[in-house]
Amino acid sequence: MRAISYRDLARQHRAKLLQSVACAVGAGKTVAVRASAASLDPSRHVFIYLANPTVGVRGMLTHIVATLGHTPAFHRSALTPQAAEALATEHAERGRNPVLVVDEAHLLDNHQLEAIRLLTNHDMDSGSPFAVVLIGQPGLRQRLRLGVLAALDQRIAVRYHIAGMNGADTADYIRHHCKISGRADTLFSEDAIGLIHNASRGHPRAVNNLALHALTAAFAADHSIVDEKAARIAITETATD
């Protein structure tokens, strides 16, 4: 599975880009976020990560302002212009492009989404750069298409969907984890990997769970490798959890 490159998105800063990334539960978005954050040059970008959007408008704006090193305004009415100004100042005075990433964005309420739109609307002609990335479950896409959010939806320049891994990627993923665990030899049969891939639909979290259950089943049967039978036991067990 190829990680989303927020660094490349941030390079397109003058468009004040809004990005939407939708993915199923367990598709690896948290790993993608961490990898992308690590890839950003801290001398050129400042990464603002909101992991819990249920904090409301005030909490969201306070987090942005505080992350950029400012003291948040007490009154909510002053927070939106303060956050917008802090984002613009970060580039103008420090030469860094802010990248605001909102995880679990499907949990944002309409007031928060409107606040994000206002941030992108602030001083539009100045070209002050920052990127906004909304990451959420597939329902996020349908949510943004609601008429009440049309103004925000029209600002979204790039839309991504993180799909599950294909069969070859799932096999490489399992073998890689075996290798870093100290097993370079074959531990999962091809049939077992194929069953795990189909049952998990290539989503990393489900692959992990099935592989662990299959390992346990193989150990209980005193087998040296995870075979098709162990994989089927794992699929049955996880389906009834």
mmCIF file of C-alpha atoms in Angstrom:
data_model
loop_
_atom_site.group_PDB
_atom_site.id
_atom_site.type_symbol
_atom_site.label_atom_id
_atom_site.label_comp_id
_atom_site.label_asym_id
_atom_site.label_seq_id
_atom_site.Cartn_x
_atom_site.Cartn_y
_atom_site.Cartn_z
ATOM 1 C CA MET A 1 0.000 0.000 0.000
ATOM 2 C CA ARG A 2 1.461 3.338 -0.999
ATOM 3 C CA ALA A 3 1.378 5.992 1.723
ATOM 4 C CA ILE A 4 -0.143 9.379 0.969
ATOM 5 C CA SER A 5 2.609 11.968 0.503
ATOM 6 C CA TYR A 6 1.505 15.040 2.429
ATOM 7 C CA ARG A 7 4.882 16.574 1.648
ATOM 8 C CA ASP A 8 4.015 16.632 -2.057
ATOM 9 C CA LEU A 9 0.595 18.081 -1.294
ATOM 10 C CA ALA A 10 2.115 20.807 0.836
ATOM 11 C CA ARG A 11 4.337 21.852 -2.065
ATOM 12 C CA GLN A 12 1.189 23.037 -3.832
ATOM 13 C CA HIS A 13 0.640 25.535 -1.013
ATOM 14 C CA ARG A 14 -0.272 28.610 -3.056
ATOM 15 C CA ALA A 15 -3.613 27.078 -3.963
ATOM 16 C CA LYS A 16 -4.447 26.798 -0.248
ATOM 17 C CA LEU A 17 -5.316 23.209 -0.931
ATOM 18 C CA LEU A 18 -7.876 21.168 0.906
ATOM 19 C CA GLN A 19 -7.365 17.427 0.627
ATOM 20 C CA SER A 20 -9.818 14.666 1.492
ATOM 21 C CA VAL A 21 -8.543 11.172 2.300
ATOM 22 C CA ALA A 22 -11.114 8.420 2.883
ATOM 23 C CA CYS A 23 -10.334 4.899 4.030
ATOM 24 C CA ALA A 24 -11.962 1.980 5.784
ATOM 25 C CA VAL A 25 -11.295 1.152 9.433
ATOM 26 C CA GLY A 26 -7.942 -0.610 9.739
ATOM 27 C CA ALA A 27 -6.705 0.490 6.314
ATOM 28 C CA GLY A 28 -3.497 1.946 7.749
ATOM 29 C CA LYS A 29 -4.239 5.668 7.844
ATOM 30 C CA THR A 30 -2.452 6.193 11.173
ATOM 31 C CA VAL A 31 0.693 4.561 9.811
ATOM 32 C CA ALA A 32 0.419 6.704 6.671
ATOM 33 C CA VAL A 33 0.057 9.855 8.773
ATOM 34 C CA ARG A 34 3.122 9.033 10.881
ATOM 35 C CA ALA A 35 5.230 8.167 7.850
ATOM 36 C CA SER A 36 4.196 11.340 6.059
ATOM 37 C CA ALA A 37 4.831 13.517 9.117
ATOM 38 C CA ALA A 38 8.312 12.033 9.445
ATOM 39 C CA SER A 39 9.010 12.821 5.782
ATOM 40 C CA LEU A 40 8.345 16.549 6.181
ATOM 41 C CA ASP A 41 11.384 18.818 6.481
ATOM 42 C CA PRO A 42 10.816 20.677 9.796
ATOM 43 C CA SER A 43 12.716 23.672 8.462
ATOM 44 C CA ARG A 44 10.182 24.072 5.648
ATOM 45 C CA HIS A 45 6.959 22.669 7.090
ATOM 46 C CA VAL A 46 5.165 22.621 10.412
ATOM 47 C CA PHE A 47 2.917 19.625 10.985
ATOM 48 C CA ILE A 48 -0.296 20.321 12.912
ATOM 49 C CA TYR A 49 -2.047 17.070 13.796
ATOM 50 C CA LEU A 50 -5.521 16.979 15.319
ATOM 51 C CA ALA A 51 -6.116 13.399 16.455
ATOM 52 C CA ASN A 52 -9.411 13.995 18.250
ATOM 53 C CA PRO A 53 -11.811 16.303 16.407
ATOM 54 C CA THR A 54 -14.539 15.939 19.043
ATOM 55 C CA VAL A 55 -13.058 18.901 20.942
ATOM 56 C CA GLY A 56 -15.359 21.328 19.111
ATOM 57 C CA VAL A 57 -14.536 24.519 17.227
ATOM 58 C CA ARG A 58 -12.826 26.182 20.165
ATOM 59 C CA GLY A 59 -10.673 23.140 20.914
ATOM 60 C CA MET A 60 -9.678 22.763 17.273
ATOM 61 C CA LEU A 61 -8.682 26.399 16.830
ATOM 62 C CA THR A 62 -6.936 26.477 20.205
ATOM 63 C CA HIS A 63 -4.852 23.467 19.158
ATOM 64 C CA ILE A 64 -3.821 25.163 15.902
ATOM 65 C CA VAL A 65 -2.839 28.399 17.628
ATOM 66 C CA ALA A 66 -0.964 26.647 20.455
ATOM 67 C CA THR A 67 0.914 24.329 18.075
ATOM 68 C CA LEU A 68 2.151 27.394 16.203
ATOM 69 C CA GLY A 69 3.524 28.818 19.447
ATOM 70 C CA HIS A 70 0.906 31.460 20.231
ATOM 71 C CA THR A 71 -1.321 31.970 23.260
ATOM 72 C CA PRO A 72 -4.920 31.211 22.212
ATOM 73 C CA ALA A 73 -7.419 34.041 22.564
ATOM 74 C CA PHE A 74 -9.943 33.647 25.371
ATOM 75 C CA HIS A 75 -13.008 34.564 23.334
ATOM 76 C CA ARG A 76 -14.049 32.144 20.591
ATOM 77 C CA SER A 77 -14.944 35.009 18.242
ATOM 78 C CA ALA A 78 -11.280 36.017 18.239
ATOM 79 C CA LEU A 79 -9.910 32.508 17.737
ATOM 80 C CA THR A 80 -10.736 32.096 14.034
ATOM 81 C CA PRO A 81 -8.923 35.259 12.877
ATOM 82 C CA GLN A 82 -6.089 34.491 15.307
ATOM 83 C CA ALA A 83 -5.660 30.971 13.911
ATOM 84 C CA ALA A 84 -5.785 32.242 10.320
ATOM 85 C CA GLU A 85 -3.229 34.931 11.113
ATOM 86 C CA ALA A 86 -0.966 32.438 12.889
ATOM 87 C CA LEU A 87 -1.026 30.151 9.844
ATOM 88 C CA ALA A 88 -0.155 33.043 7.524
ATOM 89 C CA THR A 89 2.543 34.380 9.856
ATOM 90 C CA GLU A 90 4.236 30.995 10.072
ATOM 91 C CA HIS A 91 5.181 31.283 6.409
ATOM 92 C CA ALA A 92 5.731 35.035 6.227
ATOM 93 C CA GLU A 93 8.038 35.243 9.258
ATOM 94 C CA ARG A 94 9.478 31.740 9.644
ATOM 95 C CA GLY A 95 9.372 30.499 6.057
ATOM 96 C CA ARG A 96 7.531 27.313 7.014
ATOM 97 C CA ASN A 97 4.388 26.001 5.337
ATOM 98 C CA PRO A 98 1.804 24.700 7.821
ATOM 99 C CA VAL A 99 0.181 21.348 7.059
ATOM 100 C CA LEU A 100 -2.994 20.847 9.094
ATOM 101 C CA VAL A 101 -4.043 17.190 9.284
ATOM 102 C CA VAL A 102 -7.393 16.356 10.884
ATOM 103 C CA ASP A 103 -7.746 12.663 11.691
ATOM 104 C CA GLU A 104 -11.148 11.007 12.174
ATOM 105 C CA ALA A 105 -12.554 13.922 10.158
ATOM 106 C CA HIS A 106 -15.881 12.132 9.711
ATOM 107 C CA LEU A 107 -16.524 13.102 13.353
ATOM 108 C CA LEU A 108 -16.224 16.840 12.662
ATOM 109 C CA ASP A 109 -19.471 18.733 13.140
ATOM 110 C CA ASN A 110 -20.729 21.306 10.644
ATOM 111 C CA HIS A 111 -19.488 24.212 12.758
ATOM 112 C CA GLN A 112 -15.950 22.816 12.725
ATOM 113 C CA LEU A 113 -16.045 22.232 8.978
ATOM 114 C CA GLU A 114 -17.238 25.796 8.477
ATOM 115 C CA ALA A 115 -14.372 27.035 10.675
ATOM 116 C CA ILE A 116 -11.926 25.149 8.446
ATOM 117 C CA ARG A 117 -13.478 26.757 5.384
ATOM 118 C CA LEU A 118 -13.056 30.182 6.970
ATOM 119 C CA LEU A 119 -9.388 29.455 7.605
ATOM 120 C CA THR A 120 -8.881 28.724 3.909
ATOM 121 C CA ASN A 121 -10.883 31.840 3.039
ATOM 122 C CA HIS A 122 -8.744 34.185 5.127
ATOM 123 C CA ASP A 123 -6.829 36.708 3.019
ATOM 124 C CA MET A 124 -7.336 34.606 -0.126
ATOM 125 C CA ASP A 125 -5.393 36.879 -2.454
ATOM 126 C CA SER A 126 -2.255 36.935 -0.336
ATOM 127 C CA GLY A 127 -1.180 33.434 -1.317
ATOM 128 C CA SER A 128 -0.169 32.676 2.268
ATOM 129 C CA PRO A 129 0.530 28.941 2.111
ATOM 130 C CA PHE A 130 -0.892 26.095 4.111
ATOM 131 C CA ALA A 131 -2.541 22.789 3.325
ATOM 132 C CA VAL A 132 -5.465 21.109 5.061
ATOM 133 C CA VAL A 133 -5.843 17.327 4.959
ATOM 134 C CA LEU A 134 -9.093 15.750 6.167
ATOM 135 C CA ILE A 135 -8.736 12.032 6.911
ATOM 136 C CA GLY A 136 -11.745 9.909 7.741
ATOM 137 C CA GLN A 137 -13.857 6.868 7.066
ATOM 138 C CA PRO A 138 -15.683 6.521 3.705
ATOM 139 C CA GLY A 139 -18.716 8.371 5.068
ATOM 140 C CA LEU A 140 -16.617 11.547 5.011
ATOM 141 C CA ARG A 141 -17.001 11.774 1.245
ATOM 142 C CA GLN A 142 -20.783 11.580 1.403
ATOM 143 C CA ARG A 143 -20.856 14.019 4.294
ATOM 144 C CA LEU A 144 -18.926 16.668 2.382
ATOM 145 C CA ARG A 145 -21.386 16.444 -0.506
ATOM 146 C CA LEU A 146 -24.237 17.689 1.671
ATOM 147 C CA GLY A 147 -25.669 20.965 0.415
ATOM 148 C CA VAL A 148 -24.896 22.779 3.661
ATOM 149 C CA LEU A 149 -21.195 21.990 3.137
ATOM 150 C CA ALA A 150 -21.112 22.827 -0.584
ATOM 151 C CA ALA A 151 -18.813 25.826 -0.096
ATOM 152 C CA LEU A 152 -16.233 23.645 1.640
ATOM 153 C CA ASP A 153 -16.633 20.739 -0.776
ATOM 154 C CA GLN A 154 -15.893 23.055 -3.710
ATOM 155 C CA ARG A 155 -12.574 23.972 -2.089
ATOM 156 C CA ILE A 156 -11.336 20.383 -2.005
ATOM 157 C CA ALA A 157 -8.706 20.147 -4.715
ATOM 158 C CA VAL A 158 -7.510 16.567 -4.212
ATOM 159 C CA ARG A 159 -9.451 13.485 -3.086
ATOM 160 C CA TYR A 160 -7.871 10.173 -2.172
ATOM 161 C CA HIS A 161 -9.198 6.773 -1.203
ATOM 162 C CA ILE A 162 -6.831 4.396 0.591
ATOM 163 C CA ALA A 163 -7.747 0.941 -0.643
ATOM 164 C CA GLY A 164 -6.623 -2.352 0.831
ATOM 165 C CA MET A 165 -3.403 -4.006 -0.280
ATOM 166 C CA ASN A 166 -3.433 -6.322 -3.271
ATOM 167 C CA GLY A 167 -2.464 -9.969 -2.913
ATOM 168 C CA ALA A 168 1.222 -9.427 -3.633
ATOM 169 C CA ASP A 169 1.434 -6.535 -1.184
ATOM 170 C CA THR A 170 -0.265 -8.589 1.528
ATOM 171 C CA ALA A 171 2.263 -11.379 1.003
ATOM 172 C CA ASP A 172 5.171 -8.924 1.174
ATOM 173 C CA TYR A 173 3.636 -7.329 4.265
ATOM 174 C CA ILE A 174 3.387 -10.638 6.122
ATOM 175 C CA ARG A 175 6.883 -11.734 5.086
ATOM 176 C CA HIS A 176 8.327 -8.386 6.134
ATOM 177 C CA HIS A 177 6.817 -8.683 9.603
ATOM 178 C CA CYS A 178 8.133 -12.221 9.892
ATOM 179 C CA LYS A 179 11.593 -11.039 8.883
ATOM 180 C CA ILE A 180 11.771 -8.190 11.394
ATOM 181 C CA SER A 181 10.599 -10.680 14.029
ATOM 182 C CA GLY A 182 13.618 -12.858 13.274
ATOM 183 C CA ARG A 183 12.127 -15.381 10.831
ATOM 184 C CA ALA A 184 13.640 -15.032 7.379
ATOM 185 C CA ASP A 185 12.530 -18.522 6.331
ATOM 186 C CA THR A 186 9.048 -19.413 5.114
ATOM 187 C CA LEU A 187 6.551 -19.221 7.988
ATOM 188 C CA PHE A 188 3.267 -18.785 6.092
ATOM 189 C CA SER A 189 2.345 -20.975 3.142
ATOM 190 C CA GLU A 190 1.111 -19.307 -0.035
ATOM 191 C CA ASP A 191 -2.340 -20.825 0.476
ATOM 192 C CA ALA A 192 -2.503 -19.405 3.995
ATOM 193 C CA ILE A 193 -1.479 -15.962 2.801
ATOM 194 C CA GLY A 194 -4.095 -16.085 0.053
ATOM 195 C CA LEU A 195 -6.843 -16.926 2.540
ATOM 196 C CA ILE A 196 -5.701 -14.199 4.937
ATOM 197 C CA HIS A 197 -5.651 -11.667 2.123
ATOM 198 C CA ASN A 198 -9.140 -12.521 0.917
ATOM 199 C CA ALA A 199 -10.622 -12.501 4.412
ATOM 200 C CA SER A 200 -8.937 -9.222 5.378
ATOM 201 C CA ARG A 201 -9.529 -7.498 2.016
ATOM 202 C CA GLY A 202 -5.928 -6.354 2.307
ATOM 203 C CA HIS A 203 -6.501 -4.084 5.304
ATOM 204 C CA PRO A 204 -3.353 -4.140 7.474
ATOM 205 C CA ARG A 205 -5.098 -4.327 10.853
ATOM 206 C CA ALA A 206 -7.206 -7.303 9.778
ATOM 207 C CA VAL A 207 -4.133 -8.963 8.243
ATOM 208 C CA ASN A 208 -2.321 -8.574 11.573
ATOM 209 C CA ASN A 209 -5.191 -10.091 13.557
ATOM 210 C CA LEU A 210 -5.652 -13.033 11.213
ATOM 211 C CA ALA A 211 -1.922 -13.735 11.014
ATOM 212 C CA LEU A 212 -1.612 -13.793 14.816
ATOM 213 C CA HIS A 213 -4.585 -16.155 15.184
ATOM 214 C CA ALA A 214 -3.172 -18.367 12.430
ATOM 215 C CA LEU A 215 0.210 -18.501 14.176
ATOM 216 C CA THR A 216 -1.512 -19.571 17.376
ATOM 217 C CA ALA A 217 -3.459 -22.268 15.526
ATOM 218 C CA ALA A 218 -0.286 -23.576 13.882
ATOM 219 C CA PHE A 219 1.525 -23.642 17.239
ATOM 220 C CA ALA A 220 -1.367 -25.502 18.872
ATOM 221 C CA ALA A 221 -1.212 -28.101 16.091
ATOM 222 C CA ASP A 222 2.573 -28.357 16.500
ATOM 223 C CA HIS A 223 3.139 -27.305 12.878
ATOM 224 C CA SER A 224 6.313 -25.534 11.807
ATOM 225 C CA ILE A 225 4.537 -23.299 9.288
ATOM 226 C CA VAL A 226 1.137 -21.660 9.060
ATOM 227 C CA ASP A 227 -0.776 -23.714 6.530
ATOM 228 C CA GLU A 228 -4.208 -23.443 4.940
ATOM 229 C CA LYS A 229 -5.880 -25.228 7.865
ATOM 230 C CA ALA A 230 -4.419 -22.802 10.419
ATOM 231 C CA ALA A 231 -5.522 -19.852 8.312
ATOM 232 C CA ARG A 232 -9.081 -21.220 8.073
ATOM 233 C CA ILE A 233 -9.187 -21.671 11.855
ATOM 234 C CA ALA A 234 -8.042 -18.062 12.272
ATOM 235 C CA ILE A 235 -10.720 -16.789 9.907
ATOM 236 C CA THR A 236 -13.409 -18.728 11.767
ATOM 237 C CA GLU A 237 -12.205 -17.507 15.172
ATOM 238 C CA THR A 238 -12.007 -13.843 14.197
ATOM 239 C CA ALA A 239 -15.422 -14.009 12.557
ATOM 240 C CA THR A 240 -16.952 -15.074 15.875
ATOM 241 C CA ASP A 241 -15.005 -12.630 18.093
#
